[in-house]
Short mmCIF file of C-alpha atoms in Angstrom, two decimals:
data_model
loop_
_atom_site.label_atom_id
_atom_site.label_comp_id
_atom_site.label_asym_id
_atom_site.label_seq_id
_atom_site.Cartn_x
_atom_site.Cartn_y
_atom_site.Cartn_z
CA ASP A 1 0.00 0.00 0.00
CA VAL A 2 1.07 3.62 0.20
CA GLU A 3 3.71 4.36 2.81
CA SER A 4 4.41 8.06 3.28
CA LEU A 5 7.60 9.66 4.49
CA VAL A 6 7.27 13.37 5.25
CA ILE A 7 10.61 15.19 5.27
CA ASP A 8 11.77 18.78 4.97
CA VAL A 9 13.29 19.24 1.52
CA THR A 10 14.14 22.92 1.72
CA HIS A 11 17.68 23.27 0.25
CA LYS A 12 18.37 19.57 0.89
CA THR A 13 19.10 16.49 -1.20
CA TYR A 14 18.02 12.92 -0.31
CA TYR A 15 18.74 9.50 -1.75
CA ILE A 16 15.90 7.04 -1.04
CA GLU A 17 16.13 3.29 -1.56
CA VAL A 18 13.47 0.64 -0.91
CA VAL A 19 14.67 -2.92 -0.21
CA HIS A 20 12.91 -6.21 0.45
CA HIS A 21 12.21 -6.96 4.09
CA ALA A 22 11.73 -10.70 3.44
CA GLU A 23 12.81 -13.47 1.08
CA PRO A 24 11.13 -13.69 -2.35
CA TYR A 25 7.80 -15.48 -2.53
CA LYS A 26 8.06 -19.17 -3.38
CA ALA A 27 5.65 -19.70 -6.26
CA VAL A 28 4.00 -23.06 -6.96
CA ASP A 29 5.78 -23.26 -10.32
CA GLY A 30 9.21 -23.00 -8.70
CA GLN A 31 9.81 -19.41 -9.75
CA ASP A 32 10.70 -16.75 -7.19
CA THR A 33 8.38 -13.75 -7.13
CA PHE A 34 9.76 -10.37 -6.09
CA ALA A 35 7.69 -7.49 -4.80
CA ARG A 36 7.63 -4.34 -6.86
CA PHE A 37 7.82 -0.76 -5.68
CA ARG A 38 7.03 2.61 -7.17
CA LEU A 39 8.35 5.84 -5.71
CA GLU A 40 6.49 9.12 -6.07
CA ALA A 41 7.46 12.53 -4.75
CA HIS A 42 4.93 15.23 -3.95
CA VAL A 43 5.98 18.68 -2.81
CA LEU A 44 3.43 20.38 -0.58
CA ASP A 45 3.11 23.09 1.97
CA LEU A 46 1.94 21.40 5.17
CA ALA A 47 0.72 24.72 6.50
CA HIS A 48 -1.98 24.79 3.82
CA MET A 49 -2.23 21.19 2.59
CA PRO A 50 -2.47 18.22 5.02
CA ILE A 51 -0.63 15.00 4.20
CA GLN A 52 -3.96 13.14 3.75
CA SER A 53 -4.70 15.24 0.67
CA ILE A 54 -2.04 13.32 -1.28
CA ASN A 55 -4.26 10.20 -1.12
CA PRO A 56 -7.74 11.52 -0.40
CA LEU A 57 -9.55 8.28 -1.27
CA LYS A 58 -7.43 6.17 1.07
CA ASN A 59 -7.98 8.71 3.85
CA ALA A 60 -11.70 9.23 3.25
CA CYS A 61 -13.40 10.18 6.50
CA GLY A 62 -16.34 8.24 7.89
CA TRP A 63 -15.47 5.12 5.87
CA ASP A 64 -16.02 1.63 7.25
CA LYS A 65 -13.59 -0.58 5.28
CA GLU A 66 -14.75 -3.93 6.66
CA ILE A 67 -16.02 -6.54 4.19
CA ARG A 68 -18.95 -8.48 5.60
CA VAL A 69 -20.67 -11.74 4.74
CA ARG A 70 -24.44 -11.87 4.56
CA GLY A 71 -25.89 -14.80 6.43
CA ARG A 72 -27.37 -17.60 4.37
CA VAL A 73 -30.91 -18.83 4.91
CA THR A 74 -30.58 -21.57 7.51
CA GLN A 75 -32.80 -24.58 7.70
CA ASP A 76 -34.77 -25.14 10.89
CA ARG A 77 -33.20 -28.21 12.45
CA SER A 78 -36.28 -29.18 14.44
CA VAL A 79 -38.19 -32.25 13.31
CA PHE A 80 -41.41 -30.70 12.05
CA ARG A 81 -40.50 -27.09 11.28
CA GLY A 82 -37.54 -28.08 9.08
CA PHE A 83 -39.53 -29.53 6.19
CA ARG A 84 -39.08 -27.70 2.88
CA VAL A 85 -39.47 -28.78 -0.69
CA ALA A 86 -36.42 -26.88 -2.03
CA LEU A 87 -34.08 -24.02 -1.17
CA GLU A 88 -34.03 -20.82 -3.15
CA GLU A 89 -30.94 -20.32 -5.30
CA ASP A 90 -29.67 -17.37 -3.28
CA ALA A 91 -29.91 -19.44 -0.10
CA THR A 92 -27.08 -21.64 -1.38
CA LYS A 93 -24.73 -18.78 -2.31
CA THR A 94 -22.44 -16.53 -0.29
CA VAL A 95 -22.90 -12.78 -0.64
CA ILE A 96 -20.25 -10.31 0.50
CA GLU A 97 -20.95 -6.61 0.94
CA TRP A 98 -18.97 -3.47 1.69
CA PHE A 99 -19.56 0.25 2.18
CA GLU A 100 -18.70 2.78 -0.46
CA PRO A 101 -15.94 5.27 0.47
CA GLY A 102 -17.18 7.75 3.05
CA GLN A 103 -20.04 5.48 4.17
CA GLY A 104 -20.65 3.31 7.22
CA GLY A 105 -18.29 5.02 9.64
CA VAL A 106 -18.48 7.88 12.10
CA ARG A 107 -19.30 11.16 10.42
CA ALA A 108 -16.55 13.75 10.70
CA GLU A 109 -17.25 17.27 11.81
CA GLU A 110 -17.76 19.94 9.19
CA GLY A 111 -14.42 21.01 7.74
CA ALA A 112 -12.43 18.27 9.49
CA CYS A 113 -11.59 16.50 6.23
CA PRO A 114 -10.98 19.15 3.57
CA TRP A 115 -9.35 16.58 1.24
CA SER A 116 -12.73 14.89 0.80
CA ALA A 117 -13.49 17.53 -1.81
CA ASN A 118 -10.98 15.70 -4.07
CA ILE A 119 -13.04 12.46 -4.01
CA SER A 120 -15.37 12.38 -7.00
CA GLY A 121 -17.88 9.80 -5.75
CA ASN A 122 -17.69 7.93 -9.07
CA PHE A 123 -16.30 4.56 -8.01
CA SER A 124 -15.51 1.19 -9.57
CA TYR A 125 -14.43 -2.04 -7.90
CA GLN A 126 -12.43 -5.22 -8.31
CA VAL A 127 -12.74 -8.29 -6.07
CA TYR A 128 -9.73 -10.52 -5.46
CA VAL A 129 -9.70 -14.06 -4.07
CA ARG A 130 -7.01 -16.47 -2.95
CA GLU A 131 -7.63 -19.94 -1.51
CA ILE A 132 -5.47 -20.87 1.49
CA THR A 133 -7.11 -24.16 2.49
CA ASP A 134 -3.80 -26.01 2.21
CA GLU A 135 -2.04 -23.37 4.29
CA VAL A 136 -4.67 -23.65 7.02
CA GLY A 137 -4.50 -27.42 6.71
CA THR A 138 -5.63 -30.35 8.83
CA SER A 139 -3.89 -32.10 11.70
CA GLY A 140 -1.90 -34.04 9.08
CA VAL A 141 -2.35 -37.36 10.91
CA ASP A 142 -3.80 -39.30 7.98
CA PHE A 143 -1.34 -37.72 5.54
CA ASP A 144 1.69 -38.57 7.67
CA ASN A 145 0.58 -42.17 8.22
CA ASN A 146 -0.18 -42.66 4.53
CA GLU A 147 3.13 -41.10 3.53
CA ALA A 148 4.98 -43.44 5.89
CA ALA A 149 3.16 -46.38 4.30
CA GLY A 150 3.85 -45.14 0.78
CA ILE A 151 0.16 -44.45 0.07
CA THR A 152 -0.98 -41.42 -1.91
CA GLN A 153 -4.61 -40.35 -1.62
CA SER A 154 -5.91 -37.17 -3.21
CA TRP A 155 -8.41 -36.49 -0.42
CA VAL A 156 -5.83 -36.63 2.37
CA HIS A 157 -3.99 -33.36 2.84
CA PRO A 158 -0.92 -32.44 4.91
CA GLY A 159 -1.05 -30.40 8.06
CA GLY A 160 -0.90 -26.62 7.70
CA ASP A 161 -0.04 -23.69 9.92
CA PHE A 162 -2.00 -24.91 12.94
CA THR A 163 -0.67 -28.44 13.50
CA ASP A 164 0.91 -27.39 16.78
CA ILE A 165 -2.38 -25.92 17.97
CA VAL A 166 -4.47 -29.06 17.37
CA LYS A 167 -2.29 -31.01 19.80
CA PRO A 168 -2.72 -31.41 23.58
CA PRO A 169 -4.09 -29.76 25.60
CA VAL A 170 -6.48 -28.37 22.93
CA CYS A 171 -7.02 -31.78 21.31
CA PRO A 172 -6.32 -35.24 22.76
CA PRO A 173 -3.05 -36.95 21.79
CA VAL A 174 -2.66 -39.23 18.78
CA LYS A 175 -0.68 -42.46 19.09
CA PRO A 176 2.09 -43.34 16.62
CA ASP A 177 -0.21 -45.82 14.88
CA GLY A 178 -2.72 -43.03 14.20
CA SER A 179 -5.29 -44.00 16.80
CA GLY A 180 -6.84 -41.51 19.19
CA GLU A 181 -10.08 -39.86 20.18
CA CYS A 182 -9.93 -37.17 17.48
CA THR A 183 -8.85 -38.99 14.34
CA SER A 184 -10.69 -40.24 11.30
CA ALA A 185 -11.24 -43.55 13.09
CA THR A 186 -13.17 -41.87 15.89
CA CYS A 187 -14.55 -38.82 14.11
CA ARG A 188 -18.05 -39.21 15.59
CA VAL A 189 -16.76 -39.33 19.16
CA CYS A 190 -14.43 -36.33 18.87
CA PRO A 191 -16.97 -33.45 18.70
CA LEU A 192 -19.00 -34.97 21.54
CA ARG A 193 -16.16 -35.57 23.99
CA HIS A 194 -13.95 -32.65 22.93
CA PRO A 195 -16.21 -29.84 21.63
CA GLU A 196 -13.39 -27.28 21.75
CA CYS A 197 -11.03 -29.31 19.57
CA PRO A 198 -10.92 -27.51 16.18
CA LYS A 199 -10.47 -30.66 14.11
CA GLU A 200 -13.24 -31.17 11.56
CA PHE A 201 -14.46 -34.32 9.79
CA LEU A 202 -17.02 -34.92 7.09
CA THR A 203 -19.83 -37.44 7.42
CA ASN A 204 -17.59 -40.13 5.90
CA CYS A 205 -14.86 -39.26 8.48
CA THR A 206 -12.57 -37.56 5.94
CA GLU A 207 -10.55 -34.94 7.82
CA VAL A 208 -10.87 -31.45 6.36
CA ALA A 209 -9.48 -27.99 7.14
CA VAL A 210 -9.59 -27.08 10.80
CA ASN A 211 -12.33 -24.85 12.17
CA LEU A 212 -10.98 -21.28 12.35
CA ASP A 213 -13.80 -20.14 14.64
CA LYS A 214 -12.60 -22.67 17.24
CA ILE A 215 -8.94 -21.83 16.67
CA ARG A 216 -9.45 -18.11 17.15
CA PRO A 217 -9.96 -18.09 20.96
CA VAL A 218 -7.08 -20.53 21.46
CA ILE A 219 -4.69 -18.33 19.48
CA GLU A 220 -5.82 -15.03 20.90
CA ASN A 221 -5.27 -16.32 24.43
CA SER A 222 -1.58 -16.45 23.46
CA LEU A 223 -1.77 -12.75 22.47
CA ARG A 224 -1.35 -13.51 18.75
CA PRO A 225 -4.40 -12.62 16.65
CA LEU A 226 -5.63 -14.97 13.94
CA GLY A 227 -5.10 -12.22 11.37
CA SER A 228 -1.35 -12.49 11.86
CA TYR A 229 -1.49 -16.02 10.45
CA MET A 230 -3.66 -14.93 7.54
CA LYS A 231 -1.46 -11.96 6.60
CA ASN A 232 1.64 -13.98 5.77
CA SER A 233 3.83 -11.63 3.76
CA GLU A 234 6.18 -14.48 2.80
CA ARG A 235 3.43 -16.03 0.66
CA TYR A 236 1.28 -13.18 -0.60
CA THR A 237 0.31 -9.56 -0.06
CA LEU A 238 -3.46 -9.33 -0.15
CA TRP A 239 -3.96 -6.11 1.78
CA THR A 240 -2.46 -3.68 -0.75
CA THR A 241 -3.57 -2.73 -4.24
CA CYS A 242 -0.36 -3.88 -5.94
CA GLY A 243 -0.11 -7.01 -3.82
CA LEU A 244 -3.59 -8.10 -4.80
CA PHE A 245 -2.83 -7.54 -8.48
CA TYR A 246 0.33 -9.66 -8.38
CA THR A 247 -0.47 -12.41 -5.82
CA ALA A 248 -4.22 -13.10 -6.05
CA ASN A 249 -6.91 -14.26 -8.43
CA ARG A 250 -9.90 -12.07 -9.19
CA ILE A 251 -13.61 -12.32 -9.91
CA SER A 252 -14.33 -12.31 -13.63
CA ARG A 253 -17.35 -10.89 -15.44
CA ASN A 254 -19.37 -14.10 -14.86
CA ARG A 255 -18.81 -14.10 -11.07
CA LYS A 256 -16.34 -16.98 -11.37
CA VAL A 257 -12.74 -16.90 -10.15
CA GLU A 258 -10.23 -15.93 -12.83
CA ILE A 259 -6.89 -17.62 -12.17
CA ARG A 260 -3.80 -15.46 -12.50
CA PRO A 261 -1.12 -17.05 -14.72
CA PRO A 262 2.35 -17.41 -13.15
CA ASP A 263 4.94 -14.68 -13.54
CA ARG A 264 7.05 -16.80 -15.91
CA ASP A 265 4.13 -16.75 -18.36
CA GLY A 266 3.58 -13.00 -18.01
CA GLY A 267 0.91 -12.81 -15.31
CA TRP A 268 -2.33 -11.10 -16.23
CA ALA A 269 -0.80 -9.71 -19.42
CA SER A 270 -0.53 -13.24 -20.83
CA VAL A 271 -4.30 -13.81 -20.80
CA PRO A 272 -5.49 -13.67 -24.44
CA PRO A 273 -7.96 -10.92 -25.38
CA SER A 274 -10.57 -13.55 -26.26
CA LEU A 275 -10.70 -14.50 -22.58
CA ASN A 276 -10.00 -11.08 -21.10
CA PRO A 277 -11.03 -8.24 -23.42
CA PHE A 278 -10.20 -5.67 -20.73
CA GLY A 279 -6.46 -6.33 -20.77
CA ALA A 280 -4.11 -7.02 -17.89
CA ASP A 281 -5.81 -4.45 -15.68
CA GLY A 282 -9.05 -6.42 -15.93
CA LYS A 283 -12.64 -5.30 -15.65
CA TRP A 284 -13.53 -2.65 -13.09
CA TRP A 285 -17.11 -3.05 -11.95
CA THR A 286 -19.37 -0.08 -11.33
CA ALA A 287 -22.61 0.06 -9.41
CA ALA A 288 -24.43 0.16 -12.76
CA ASP A 289 -23.20 -3.34 -13.65
CA ALA A 290 -25.55 -6.23 -12.99
CA LEU A 291 -22.73 -8.07 -11.22
CA LEU A 292 -22.90 -5.73 -8.24
CA LEU A 293 -25.92 -5.15 -6.03
CA LYS A 294 -25.99 -1.55 -4.80
CA ASP A 295 -28.12 -0.35 -1.94
CA GLY A 296 -28.14 3.43 -2.24
CA ALA A 297 -30.00 3.96 1.02
CA ALA A 298 -27.53 1.90 3.05
CA GLY A 299 -24.50 3.00 1.03
CA THR A 300 -23.40 -0.60 0.44
CA VAL A 301 -22.36 -2.66 -2.55
CA ALA A 302 -22.77 -6.46 -2.59
CA LEU A 303 -21.53 -9.33 -4.74
CA LYS A 304 -22.78 -12.92 -4.91
CA LEU A 305 -19.84 -15.35 -5.06
CA GLU A 306 -20.01 -18.39 -7.31
CA GLY A 307 -17.65 -21.17 -8.30
CA LEU A 308 -15.76 -21.43 -5.00
CA ALA A 309 -15.15 -25.00 -3.82
CA GLU A 310 -16.85 -26.07 -0.60
CA ASP A 311 -15.75 -29.69 -0.37
CA ARG A 312 -13.38 -29.56 2.63
CA ASN A 313 -14.19 -26.52 4.73
CA ASN A 314 -12.29 -24.39 2.21
CA VAL A 315 -10.71 -21.12 3.38
CA TYR A 316 -10.44 -18.04 1.18
CA LEU A 317 -8.89 -14.60 1.59
CA ILE A 318 -11.04 -11.96 -0.11
CA ASN A 319 -10.40 -8.29 -0.64
CA VAL A 320 -11.88 -5.44 -2.63
CA VAL A 321 -10.10 -2.55 -4.36
CA VAL A 322 -12.00 0.66 -5.08
CA ARG A 323 -10.95 3.17 -7.72
CA ASP A 324 -11.92 6.79 -8.16
CA GLU A 325 -12.82 6.94 -11.84
CA GLU A 326 -11.91 10.62 -12.18
CA THR A 327 -8.61 10.73 -10.29
CA GLY A 328 -7.49 7.12 -10.84
CA GLU A 329 -6.57 6.67 -7.17
CA THR A 330 -7.15 3.21 -5.71
CA ALA A 331 -7.55 2.00 -2.14
CA PRO A 332 -7.97 -1.49 -0.64
CA TYR A 333 -10.49 -2.61 1.95
CA THR A 334 -9.78 -4.68 5.05
CA LEU A 335 -8.86 -8.28 4.26
CA LEU A 336 -11.67 -10.80 4.83
CA THR A 337 -11.06 -14.41 5.86
CA LEU A 338 -13.94 -16.60 4.69
CA GLN A 339 -14.31 -20.28 5.60
CA TYR A 340 -17.01 -22.36 3.97
CA LYS A 341 -18.54 -25.10 6.10
CA THR A 342 -18.92 -28.22 3.99
CA ALA A 343 -22.45 -29.52 4.27
CA LYS A 344 -22.92 -32.70 6.28
CA TYR A 345 -25.91 -34.46 7.72
CA ILE A 346 -26.95 -33.33 11.19
CA PRO A 347 -29.77 -35.27 12.86
CA PRO A 348 -32.80 -33.08 13.61
CA LYS A 349 -33.46 -32.02 17.16
CA LEU A 350 -36.54 -32.76 19.21
CA GLU A 351 -37.31 -29.45 20.86
CA SER A 352 -40.13 -28.53 23.24
CA PRO A 353 -42.60 -27.49 20.48
CA ASP A 354 -41.90 -30.75 18.66
CA ILE A 355 -42.45 -32.81 21.81
CA ALA A 356 -45.68 -30.95 22.53
CA LEU A 357 -46.82 -31.57 18.96
CA LEU A 358 -46.00 -35.27 19.22
CA VAL A 359 -47.86 -35.50 22.54
CA GLY A 360 -50.84 -33.72 20.96
CA ILE A 361 -50.85 -36.00 17.94
CA GLY A 362 -50.49 -39.07 20.17
CA SER A 363 -53.29 -37.94 22.45
CA THR A 364 -55.57 -37.23 19.50
CA LEU A 365 -54.84 -40.63 17.98
CA GLY A 366 -55.43 -42.25 21.37
CA VAL A 367 -58.80 -40.54 21.74
CA LEU A 368 -59.77 -41.56 18.20
CA VAL A 369 -58.76 -45.19 18.78
CA LEU A 370 -60.62 -45.25 22.10
CA ALA A 371 -63.71 -43.76 20.46
CA PHE A 372 -63.50 -46.34 17.69
CA VAL A 373 -63.21 -49.20 20.20
CA VAL A 374 -66.17 -47.90 22.26
CA ALA A 375 -68.25 -47.49 19.10
CA ALA A 376 -67.34 -50.99 17.97
CA LEU A 377 -68.33 -52.44 21.35
CA LEU A 378 -71.64 -50.61 21.29
CA VAL A 379 -72.40 -51.80 17.77
CA HIS A 380 -71.41 -55.35 18.65
CA ARG A 381 -73.54 -55.29 21.78
CA GLY A 382 -76.50 -53.97 19.82
CA ARG A 383 -76.16 -56.75 17.26
CA MET A 384 -76.02 -59.38 19.99
CA LYS A 385 -79.22 -58.03 21.57
CA ARG A 386 -81.05 -58.06 18.23
CA ARG A 387 -79.86 -61.57 17.48
CA ALA A 388 -81.00 -62.83 20.93
CA HIS A 389 -84.39 -61.15 20.55
CA LYS A 390 -84.89 -62.71 17.11
CA HIS A 391 -84.01 -66.17 18.40
CA LYS A 392 -86.47 -65.82 21.26
CA ARG A 393 -89.29 -64.93 18.85
CA SER A 394 -88.61 -67.89 16.54
CA GLY A 395 -88.62 -70.48 19.37
CA GLY A 396 -91.64 -69.34 21.44
CA GLY A 397 -94.58 -71.06 19.42
CA GLY A 398 -94.17 -74.71 20.50
CA ALA A 399 -91.81 -77.61 20.30
CA ASN A 400 -89.16 -77.55 17.66
CA LYS A 401 -89.45 -80.03 14.85
CA VAL A 402 -86.49 -82.31 14.32
CA ARG A 403 -85.84 -84.15 11.09
CA ALA A 404 -83.78 -87.34 11.25
CA PHE A 405 -81.94 -88.77 8.26
CA VAL A 406 -81.39 -92.51 8.42
CA PRO A 407 -79.00 -93.98 5.89
CA ASP A 408 -80.22 -96.88 3.68
#
């Protein structure tokens, strides 16, 4: 992002050099990726022009830069209230939303931000995505055991950055043979006996990426925030405009993720015009585009994400870059960590309303059965009385006649 150094240049000469603070990024294709820098010099009179006026969009007052996730429609897990024929399409998608510059935050006093006059209000956006499911990882137990046995399975993944956290005392120990209370062999027992253990398993007991919501309190008790793991500058830079352009994928015009080619192939510039007619800089989306959902009253812009895998509690880093269409200045939002929860069967709960309904249905059925039995008894008794009365009338006129059949 923009780092500013304010110095007095009156009758003075300076030599400024920017060097790397870390080793080059290790790319998946084996090529080292170096960060790039651009130096700009602006001469201003601080008595009349505050430093924020150099980058007015970045320093916009009253701007909430958080990216939020809209909650999906959740199914009612009770027995009777959870019945539905089908979910709506939007209920199966994830929607992110953010405030436009100058919206969502605390309003500044009149005249407190004079540089705001240099913000046009005509904005466009790009959304960047990078999957870090492998970096988050699992406990690595299955992977290590399979590797020792010379077995390769595509659905077993190595441990990531949190393998030391999913060990005792947070999670129970695992024996050298791979047995334990929180392994794929005992996946159904683990969440019941150890609810705070962040290991996660699918219905078929395949171990997937750990649960970041459960890891967060464990990490923050050690005074290291979860964001410090996510913002790993040795792998990527997803919190600056240039870093996003060079180390992340982006959302294309059909809401799908557009994969950035490696640096050895030329990066975004190597994408042919037939696939990317907007060039290396890509498409900048405005509120007028159908891709974005703008709420003028709330001052928010939203985007429905599609095409992101959800098969193993996948974790994504998402960020948005806004551009002032008249000045060309860009500014990033606050990095969002998004973890999908892979769907798995959860038995419905019997809650108090359900129990009351069952009792009511049972009582009603009981009353109906009892009424049917009583009615049947009354009908049967009536028939017996009529039959007895009829027999009495047929035998009351004298002696019965008996016919005897004697064989020849």
